[in-house]
Amino acid sequence: MSDHYYIPLLPAPSAEIELVDIVDETDTPFAVMPLATAIKQSLFRRAVLVLVYDRAGRLYLQRRSRTKQLYPGRLDLSATGHVRAGESRLDAATRELNEELGLTGLRLTMIASVEASHHTGYAFVSLFSAGAVDEEPQPLSDETEGGLFVDQEEAAALVENFREQLTPGLVYFWERGLLFPETRLTP
């Protein structure tokens, strides 16, 4: 028998409510609750970020919907989202790529993991790369308002001159040299 158990905080999941695992400081799940509540209460949870490149090595940045609870209207990494209750990080990254950009069948590689803190919005973050894609991302959901591919020089200019229009995650991983393969440090 496992030492870990979940404390359900809702009677039954609703299709409209996204449930996430609430985790402790060691990333061990101990409860399930709606994502909106977890964000509002700054509770530890899990998130994934996915990098998508074109064949020229440019990184796709999505524009978050202006209706998003966190960082509305800002440029963000290619696909982002929270890990649902009971879902693996890889499955969450794969789901987000499909839901947000219409991309499927891509092989994802884990690039980095970041501990939860106020810098990550209290999420344990896993950064994945989908590598270069031949197809143009097709934003499919109401979570994004399009996007664009940027090269390393353009990304540097965005971080230097338009930081307030970028998500903290994009800036965080840029500053650590993890967004472009030629500058990526070994994890």
Short mmCIF file of C-alpha atoms in Angstrom, two decimals:
data_model
loop_
_atom_site.label_atom_id
_atom_site.label_comp_id
_atom_site.label_asym_id
_atom_site.label_seq_id
_atom_site.Cartn_x
_atom_site.Cartn_y
_atom_site.Cartn_z
CA MET A 1 0.00 0.00 0.00
CA SER A 2 1.29 3.46 -0.89
CA ASP A 3 2.20 6.01 1.77
CA HIS A 4 0.64 8.72 -0.41
CA TYR A 5 -3.04 9.44 -0.77
CA TYR A 6 -5.20 12.15 -2.23
CA ILE A 7 -7.68 14.24 -0.34
CA PRO A 8 -10.46 15.04 -2.81
CA LEU A 9 -11.61 18.60 -2.33
CA LEU A 10 -14.52 18.42 -4.78
CA PRO A 11 -17.39 15.94 -4.85
CA ALA A 12 -16.94 15.16 -8.57
CA PRO A 13 -14.87 16.64 -11.39
CA SER A 14 -16.65 18.84 -13.89
CA ALA A 15 -15.67 19.06 -17.56
CA GLU A 16 -15.38 22.83 -17.10
CA ILE A 17 -13.13 22.70 -14.03
CA GLU A 18 -9.48 21.80 -14.53
CA LEU A 19 -8.27 19.79 -11.53
CA VAL A 20 -4.60 19.72 -10.55
CA ASP A 21 -2.53 17.91 -7.97
CA ILE A 22 -1.52 20.10 -5.06
CA VAL A 23 2.00 19.13 -4.04
CA ASP A 24 4.23 19.82 -1.07
CA GLU A 25 7.72 21.38 -1.13
CA THR A 26 9.16 18.01 -2.28
CA ASP A 27 6.72 17.80 -5.23
CA THR A 28 4.72 15.02 -3.55
CA PRO A 29 0.96 15.23 -4.28
CA PHE A 30 -1.37 15.36 -1.30
CA ALA A 31 -4.62 16.88 -2.61
CA VAL A 32 -6.60 17.67 -5.75
CA MET A 33 -8.36 20.96 -6.37
CA PRO A 34 -9.41 23.31 -9.16
CA LEU A 35 -6.54 25.08 -10.88
CA ALA A 36 -8.13 28.50 -10.39
CA THR A 37 -8.26 27.93 -6.63
CA ALA A 38 -4.66 26.69 -6.52
CA ILE A 39 -3.46 29.78 -8.39
CA LYS A 40 -5.51 32.13 -6.23
CA GLN A 41 -4.09 30.57 -3.05
CA SER A 42 -0.49 30.33 -4.42
CA LEU A 43 -0.38 26.59 -3.77
CA PHE A 44 2.39 24.38 -5.14
CA ARG A 45 1.38 22.52 -8.30
CA ARG A 46 3.01 21.32 -11.54
CA ALA A 47 3.35 23.04 -14.92
CA VAL A 48 4.92 22.25 -18.28
CA LEU A 49 6.45 24.51 -20.91
CA VAL A 50 7.25 23.28 -24.42
CA LEU A 51 9.64 24.79 -26.97
CA VAL A 52 8.85 24.44 -30.69
CA TYR A 53 11.27 25.52 -33.43
CA ASP A 54 11.08 25.86 -37.18
CA ARG A 55 13.76 24.39 -39.49
CA ALA A 56 15.67 27.71 -39.35
CA GLY A 57 16.06 27.31 -35.57
CA ARG A 58 13.60 30.07 -34.67
CA LEU A 59 11.53 29.60 -31.51
CA TYR A 60 7.74 29.85 -31.65
CA LEU A 61 6.25 32.25 -29.10
CA GLN A 62 2.52 32.23 -28.44
CA ARG A 63 0.49 35.22 -27.38
CA ARG A 64 -1.60 34.30 -24.36
CA SER A 65 -5.29 35.08 -24.54
CA ARG A 66 -6.35 38.30 -22.86
CA THR A 67 -8.84 36.20 -20.88
CA LYS A 68 -6.15 34.08 -19.15
CA GLN A 69 -5.94 34.33 -15.35
CA LEU A 70 -2.14 34.52 -15.40
CA TYR A 71 -0.26 36.96 -17.67
CA PRO A 72 -3.07 37.78 -20.10
CA GLY A 73 -1.96 39.05 -23.51
CA ARG A 74 1.75 38.42 -22.93
CA LEU A 75 4.11 36.51 -25.19
CA ASP A 76 4.93 33.08 -23.79
CA LEU A 77 6.84 29.97 -24.74
CA SER A 78 5.42 27.79 -27.50
CA ALA A 79 2.95 25.74 -25.44
CA THR A 80 2.35 25.99 -21.72
CA GLY A 81 0.00 24.62 -19.15
CA HIS A 82 -0.59 22.89 -15.88
CA VAL A 83 -0.31 19.17 -15.26
CA ARG A 84 -3.77 17.80 -14.50
CA ALA A 85 -4.44 15.64 -11.46
CA GLY A 86 -2.93 12.18 -12.00
CA GLU A 87 -1.34 13.16 -15.35
CA SER A 88 2.37 12.73 -16.13
CA ARG A 89 4.44 15.74 -17.12
CA LEU A 90 5.15 14.24 -20.55
CA ASP A 91 1.46 13.57 -21.15
CA ALA A 92 0.65 17.14 -20.08
CA ALA A 93 3.27 18.57 -22.47
CA THR A 94 1.93 16.42 -25.32
CA ARG A 95 -1.66 17.47 -24.54
CA GLU A 96 -0.76 21.18 -24.39
CA LEU A 97 1.01 21.01 -27.77
CA ASN A 98 -2.10 19.49 -29.31
CA GLU A 99 -4.62 21.73 -27.51
CA GLU A 100 -2.80 25.01 -28.04
CA LEU A 101 -0.95 24.53 -31.34
CA GLY A 102 -2.56 21.55 -33.08
CA LEU A 103 0.78 19.69 -33.13
CA THR A 104 0.79 15.93 -32.60
CA GLY A 105 3.19 13.02 -32.92
CA LEU A 106 6.25 14.97 -31.81
CA ARG A 107 9.04 13.45 -29.71
CA LEU A 108 9.54 15.59 -26.61
CA THR A 109 12.82 15.90 -24.71
CA MET A 110 13.04 17.17 -21.14
CA ILE A 111 15.42 20.15 -21.02
CA ALA A 112 15.16 21.37 -17.43
CA SER A 113 13.17 21.21 -14.20
CA VAL A 114 12.67 24.14 -11.86
CA GLU A 115 11.62 24.04 -8.21
CA ALA A 116 8.43 25.82 -7.24
CA SER A 117 8.86 29.35 -5.88
CA HIS A 118 7.35 32.79 -6.23
CA HIS A 119 9.50 33.11 -9.41
CA THR A 120 7.57 30.23 -11.02
CA GLY A 121 4.14 31.22 -9.74
CA TYR A 122 4.47 28.41 -7.17
CA ALA A 123 4.64 25.70 -9.83
CA PHE A 124 7.25 22.98 -10.23
CA VAL A 125 8.07 23.60 -13.89
CA SER A 126 9.25 21.07 -16.47
CA LEU A 127 10.70 22.47 -19.71
CA PHE A 128 10.46 20.28 -22.82
CA SER A 129 11.67 20.68 -26.40
CA ALA A 130 9.69 19.39 -29.37
CA GLY A 131 12.59 20.21 -31.70
CA ALA A 132 12.08 21.54 -35.21
CA VAL A 133 8.71 21.10 -36.88
CA ASP A 134 7.79 21.25 -40.53
CA GLU A 135 4.20 22.33 -39.98
CA GLU A 136 3.15 25.79 -38.90
CA PRO A 137 1.61 25.83 -35.40
CA GLN A 138 -2.14 26.44 -35.60
CA PRO A 139 -3.41 28.03 -32.40
CA LEU A 140 -6.61 26.09 -31.73
CA SER A 141 -7.96 27.18 -28.40
CA ASP A 142 -9.25 30.27 -26.71
CA GLU A 143 -6.06 30.19 -24.59
CA THR A 144 -3.87 31.73 -27.30
CA GLU A 145 -4.16 34.65 -29.70
CA GLY A 146 -1.67 33.56 -32.34
CA GLY A 147 2.08 33.65 -32.23
CA LEU A 148 5.29 34.10 -34.15
CA PHE A 149 8.71 32.56 -34.69
CA VAL A 150 11.71 34.55 -33.39
CA ASP A 151 15.41 34.00 -33.77
CA GLN A 152 17.88 34.39 -30.93
CA GLU A 153 18.60 38.04 -31.73
CA GLU A 154 14.90 38.92 -31.83
CA ALA A 155 14.32 37.09 -28.53
CA ALA A 156 17.16 39.06 -26.95
CA ALA A 157 15.60 42.33 -28.13
CA LEU A 158 12.21 41.31 -26.70
CA VAL A 159 13.72 40.49 -23.31
CA GLU A 160 15.79 43.68 -23.24
CA ASN A 161 13.15 46.12 -24.50
CA PHE A 162 9.73 44.58 -23.90
CA ARG A 163 10.12 42.49 -20.75
CA GLU A 164 6.73 43.63 -19.39
CA GLN A 165 5.08 42.04 -22.44
CA LEU A 166 6.64 38.62 -21.76
CA THR A 167 5.75 35.94 -19.24
CA PRO A 168 8.17 35.45 -16.34
CA GLY A 169 8.75 31.87 -17.56
CA LEU A 170 9.97 33.06 -20.96
CA VAL A 171 12.34 35.55 -19.31
CA TYR A 172 13.50 33.03 -16.69
CA PHE A 173 14.51 30.39 -19.24
CA TRP A 174 16.02 33.01 -21.59
CA GLU A 175 18.25 34.32 -18.80
CA ARG A 176 19.47 30.77 -18.11
CA GLY A 177 20.40 30.14 -21.75
CA LEU A 178 17.88 27.35 -22.24
CA LEU A 179 15.76 28.59 -25.15
CA PHE A 180 18.09 28.11 -28.11
CA PRO A 181 19.97 24.84 -28.62
CA GLU A 182 23.27 26.51 -29.51
CA THR A 183 23.36 28.32 -26.15
CA ARG A 184 21.75 25.60 -24.04
CA LEU A 185 23.74 24.44 -21.08
CA THR A 186 23.70 20.75 -20.18
CA PRO A 187 20.89 20.19 -17.66
#
